[in-house]
Short mmCIF file of C-alpha atoms in Angstrom, two decimals:
data_model
loop_
_atom_site.label_atom_id
_atom_site.label_comp_id
_atom_site.label_asym_id
_atom_site.label_seq_id
_atom_site.Cartn_x
_atom_site.Cartn_y
_atom_site.Cartn_z
CA MET A 1 30.45 71.00 109.58
CA ASN A 2 30.85 74.47 110.98
CA GLY A 3 33.90 74.35 113.36
CA ARG A 4 32.20 76.58 115.86
CA VAL A 5 29.52 73.88 116.37
CA ALA A 6 31.72 70.85 116.26
CA THR A 7 33.56 71.82 119.47
CA LEU A 8 30.40 72.20 121.57
CA GLY A 9 29.71 68.65 122.77
CA ASP A 10 29.19 65.05 121.80
CA LEU A 11 26.29 63.51 119.91
CA GLY A 12 27.54 59.97 120.63
CA SER A 13 24.88 59.24 123.21
CA LEU A 14 22.12 59.53 120.58
CA ARG A 15 21.29 56.13 119.02
CA ALA A 16 18.29 54.83 117.02
CA GLU A 17 17.26 51.59 115.24
CA GLY A 18 14.12 49.74 114.20
CA ALA A 19 11.34 49.88 111.62
CA GLU A 20 9.97 53.27 112.70
CA THR A 21 13.42 54.79 112.60
CA GLU A 22 13.84 53.44 109.02
CA LEU A 23 10.52 55.07 108.07
CA ALA A 24 11.47 58.40 109.62
CA HIS A 25 14.94 58.25 108.07
CA ALA A 26 13.54 57.55 104.54
CA HIS A 27 11.41 60.70 104.71
CA ARG A 28 13.73 62.94 106.79
CA PRO A 29 13.59 66.60 105.68
CA LEU A 30 16.23 67.83 103.31
CA LEU A 31 17.05 71.33 104.56
CA ARG A 32 18.50 73.98 102.35
CA LEU A 33 20.86 76.36 104.19
CA ASP A 34 21.93 79.89 103.32
CA ASP A 35 25.59 79.80 102.18
CA ALA A 36 26.47 82.08 105.12
CA GLU A 37 24.45 80.02 107.69
CA PRO A 38 26.60 79.69 110.87
CA PHE A 39 24.39 77.13 112.73
CA PRO A 40 23.50 73.90 110.92
CA PRO A 41 21.00 71.33 112.31
CA LEU A 42 22.68 68.85 114.64
CA ALA A 43 19.90 66.28 115.55
CA ALA A 44 16.20 65.59 115.20
CA GLY A 45 13.76 63.70 117.35
CA PHE A 46 10.89 61.99 115.54
CA ALA A 47 7.50 60.66 116.60
CA ILE A 48 4.88 58.87 114.53
CA TYR A 49 1.14 59.50 114.95
CA ARG A 50 -1.66 57.30 113.47
CA GLU A 51 -4.49 59.09 115.21
CA THR A 52 -5.28 62.56 116.61
CA ALA A 53 -3.03 63.32 119.60
CA GLN A 54 -1.18 66.09 121.34
CA SER A 55 2.32 66.52 119.91
CA VAL A 56 5.00 65.12 122.26
CA SER A 57 7.47 67.92 121.40
CA SER A 58 5.38 70.98 120.49
CA LYS A 59 2.23 72.93 121.49
CA PHE A 60 0.28 71.60 118.46
CA GLN A 61 -2.44 69.00 118.15
CA ILE A 62 -1.57 66.39 115.53
CA GLU A 63 -4.36 65.41 113.16
CA PRO A 64 -3.38 62.98 110.37
CA VAL A 65 -4.97 63.84 107.07
CA ALA A 66 -4.26 60.32 105.79
CA ASP A 67 -2.59 57.25 107.31
CA CYS A 68 0.01 58.78 109.66
CA VAL A 69 2.12 61.81 110.51
CA ILE A 70 5.88 61.79 111.14
CA GLU A 71 6.85 64.71 113.37
CA TYR A 72 10.45 65.89 113.24
CA ALA A 73 11.74 68.17 116.05
CA ILE A 74 14.99 69.54 114.70
CA TRP A 75 17.64 70.80 117.10
CA TYR A 76 20.12 73.68 116.60
CA ASP A 77 22.42 74.86 119.38
CA TRP A 78 21.91 78.49 118.38
CA ASP A 79 19.52 80.79 116.65
CA ILE A 80 21.19 84.10 115.72
CA GLN A 81 19.05 85.75 118.40
CA HIS A 82 19.32 83.15 121.23
CA LEU A 83 20.93 79.99 122.56
CA TYR A 84 18.51 77.01 121.99
CA ASP A 85 16.48 76.41 118.85
CA LEU A 86 13.94 73.63 118.21
CA GLU A 87 12.04 73.71 114.89
CA HIS A 88 9.39 71.30 113.56
CA VAL A 89 8.34 69.57 110.36
CA TRP A 90 5.23 67.41 110.04
CA LEU A 91 4.95 64.96 107.16
CA HIS A 92 1.58 63.37 106.36
CA LEU A 93 1.76 59.99 104.60
CA ASP A 94 -0.92 57.85 103.01
CA ALA A 95 -1.21 54.07 103.42
CA TYR A 96 1.18 53.61 100.52
CA GLY A 97 3.86 55.79 102.04
CA GLN A 98 3.31 58.72 99.70
CA VAL A 99 3.56 62.28 101.01
CA VAL A 100 0.17 64.01 100.89
CA GLN A 101 0.92 67.09 102.96
CA VAL A 102 3.91 68.88 104.38
CA GLU A 103 3.63 71.28 107.39
CA ALA A 104 6.49 73.12 109.13
CA SER A 105 7.13 75.62 111.86
CA ARG A 106 7.72 79.38 111.31
CA HIS A 107 8.12 81.64 114.32
CA GLY A 108 5.65 79.79 116.50
CA SER A 109 3.14 78.99 113.69
CA ARG A 110 2.46 75.74 111.82
CA LEU A 111 2.03 76.30 108.13
CA VAL A 112 1.29 74.10 105.11
CA MET A 113 4.31 74.18 102.79
CA GLN A 114 3.66 74.77 99.11
CA ARG A 115 5.81 76.04 96.29
CA PRO A 116 4.76 79.08 94.28
CA ASP A 117 3.16 76.82 91.69
CA GLY A 118 1.10 75.09 94.38
CA ALA A 119 3.17 71.90 94.37
CA ARG A 120 4.22 70.12 97.55
CA PRO A 121 7.97 70.64 98.23
CA VAL A 122 8.86 66.92 98.06
CA GLU A 123 11.62 65.14 96.23
CA ALA A 124 12.10 61.36 96.37
CA GLY A 125 9.73 61.11 99.39
CA ARG A 126 11.56 63.82 101.36
CA PRO A 127 10.30 67.36 102.08
CA VAL A 128 12.70 69.99 100.71
CA LEU A 129 12.59 73.15 102.80
CA PHE A 130 14.51 76.36 102.87
CA LEU A 131 15.71 77.67 106.26
CA GLU A 132 15.65 81.30 107.21
CA PRO A 133 19.29 82.44 107.63
CA GLY A 134 20.22 82.31 111.25
CA LYS A 135 16.60 81.71 112.35
CA HIS A 136 15.77 78.29 110.81
CA ALA A 137 12.10 78.98 110.25
CA HIS A 138 10.84 76.98 107.22
CA TRP A 139 9.84 78.09 103.71
CA ALA A 140 8.98 76.00 100.60
CA ASP A 141 10.76 78.55 98.33
CA GLY A 142 13.87 80.57 98.97
CA GLU A 143 13.02 83.52 96.62
CA THR A 144 9.55 83.85 98.19
CA MET A 145 11.26 84.02 101.61
CA ARG A 146 13.62 86.75 100.48
CA LEU A 147 10.89 88.84 98.92
CA GLU A 148 8.41 88.50 101.82
CA ALA A 149 10.77 88.48 104.81
CA GLY A 150 14.27 89.35 103.64
CA GLU A 151 14.54 92.79 105.22
CA ARG A 152 13.37 91.57 108.59
CA ILE A 153 15.71 88.53 108.42
CA ASP A 154 18.66 90.73 107.51
CA GLU A 155 17.90 92.86 110.58
CA MET A 156 17.71 89.87 112.91
CA CYS A 157 21.00 88.55 111.62
CA GLY A 158 22.62 91.94 112.08
CA ALA A 159 21.51 94.72 114.35
CA LEU A 160 19.13 92.43 116.34
CA ALA A 161 21.55 89.51 116.79
CA GLY A 162 21.63 88.21 120.32
CA GLN A 163 18.47 90.04 121.29
CA ARG A 164 17.17 87.19 123.54
CA GLY A 165 20.33 85.72 125.03
CA ILE A 166 19.55 82.30 126.42
CA HIS A 167 16.05 81.10 125.48
CA LEU A 168 14.36 80.40 128.80
CA SER A 169 10.70 80.09 127.78
CA ASN A 170 10.61 76.49 126.59
CA ARG A 171 9.46 73.07 127.89
CA PHE A 172 12.91 72.29 129.38
CA SER A 173 13.56 75.51 131.26
CA ASP A 174 9.90 75.63 132.39
CA ALA A 175 10.46 72.18 133.96
CA GLY A 176 13.58 73.43 135.76
CA LEU A 177 15.90 71.24 133.72
CA PHE A 178 18.31 74.17 133.08
CA HIS A 179 18.59 77.79 134.02
CA ALA A 180 20.92 80.69 133.50
CA THR A 181 22.19 83.70 135.47
CA GLU A 182 21.92 87.26 134.24
CA GLU A 183 25.66 87.17 133.52
CA GLN A 184 25.39 84.02 131.47
CA ASP A 185 22.49 85.51 129.52
CA GLN A 186 24.53 88.63 128.75
CA LEU A 187 27.47 86.44 127.67
CA ALA A 188 25.17 84.70 125.21
CA ARG A 189 23.96 88.03 123.90
CA THR A 190 27.46 89.26 123.41
CA GLN A 191 28.64 86.09 121.72
CA LEU A 192 25.74 86.16 119.28
CA GLN A 193 26.42 89.83 118.49
CA ASN A 194 30.01 88.64 117.62
CA TRP A 195 28.54 86.08 115.24
CA ARG A 196 26.17 88.38 113.38
CA PHE A 197 26.35 88.04 109.67
CA ALA A 198 24.84 89.15 106.35
CA PRO A 199 22.73 86.43 104.66
CA SER A 200 23.89 85.58 101.13
CA TRP A 201 20.40 84.54 99.97
CA SER A 202 22.01 81.70 98.08
CA PHE A 203 20.97 78.21 99.26
CA THR A 204 23.42 75.86 97.60
CA ARG A 205 24.21 73.89 100.81
CA THR A 206 21.90 71.20 102.15
CA SER A 207 21.75 69.29 105.42
CA ASP A 208 23.03 66.22 103.48
CA ASP A 209 26.05 68.12 102.27
CA ILE A 210 27.20 69.07 105.72
CA GLY A 211 26.92 65.49 107.06
CA ASP A 212 23.18 65.33 107.79
CA TYR A 213 21.82 65.47 111.32
CA ARG A 214 21.43 62.66 113.88
CA LEU A 215 17.86 61.19 113.75
CA VAL A 216 16.58 59.51 116.93
CA PRO A 217 13.15 58.90 118.60
CA TRP A 218 11.93 61.99 120.43
CA PRO A 219 12.48 60.56 124.00
CA ALA A 220 16.17 60.22 123.22
CA LEU A 221 16.46 63.84 122.05
CA GLU A 222 14.28 65.03 124.92
CA ALA A 223 16.66 63.41 127.43
CA TRP A 224 19.71 64.83 125.65
CA VAL A 225 18.69 68.50 125.19
CA PRO A 226 19.00 69.72 128.83
CA THR A 227 22.48 68.27 129.09
CA ARG A 228 23.40 69.90 125.79
CA VAL A 229 22.11 73.29 126.87
CA LYS A 230 23.91 73.12 130.19
CA HIS A 231 27.09 72.25 128.32
CA LEU A 232 26.70 75.25 126.03
CA ILE A 233 26.08 77.58 128.96
CA SER A 234 29.15 76.17 130.71
CA GLU A 235 31.25 76.93 127.64
CA LEU A 236 30.05 80.54 127.74
CA SER A 237 31.02 80.76 131.39
CA LYS A 238 34.67 80.07 130.44
CA HIS A 239 34.75 83.64 129.00
CA ASP A 240 33.86 87.02 130.37
CA ILE A 241 31.91 89.82 128.82
CA ASP A 242 34.95 92.11 128.47
CA SER A 243 36.91 89.52 126.49
CA LEU A 244 33.93 88.80 124.13
CA SER A 245 33.45 92.51 123.68
CA PHE A 246 37.15 92.79 122.78
CA GLN A 247 36.77 90.00 120.19
CA GLN A 248 33.80 91.90 118.68
CA SER A 249 35.76 95.20 118.48
CA GLN A 250 38.61 93.39 116.85
CA ALA A 251 36.36 91.84 114.25
CA GLU A 252 34.98 95.27 113.35
CA THR A 253 38.39 96.84 112.76
#
């Protein structure tokens, strides 16, 4: 796992067991990462819906098209433009446990995932999705992503890195569970500018290859996220903007 991430806190408090966990684990998304991706997924909170209901972790209404929906809220410490990233995958299953539809998040939207030939992106019961480099939005096909959004993604991973600093328009910050000062926000912006990178547009790594991500019921992840974010902010506060700017100038020489 990326060493930058491994030093930023402990996942040991996240635990899960039981039949629903086994179902969610069997169908957990297999995520394909750009070879240059600096921020792998760390954990995911799942919820299972058997009737229409408001999502517990997103703004969307869940409407099963068959027997049930497994919702995966996937956590990343960083997006290349901000600290805090929560992305979603929704998997619709029939009564026999077969996948009948895959939906996933992309920049605030929920989209049905289909490969260029119209097939569902599913292998051995698991959705197989490509992550936008640095941004983690979902696509069913890596080449389609590069052709349709490659220039914009390159820009976000480069010149626009760190544009939003610490993400403070989410369910946790809105509830007052964490906050950040202007200085901390600027530290995050500067650190992300240091981490800017050029996507390789090769997706040979998967979430399985890097050790997978911790899968737990949504309430466990929901309780963990504010502590995690406060920890990340506190790590930033051990630095100062001048020292981070110096690191950036050294990297450019």
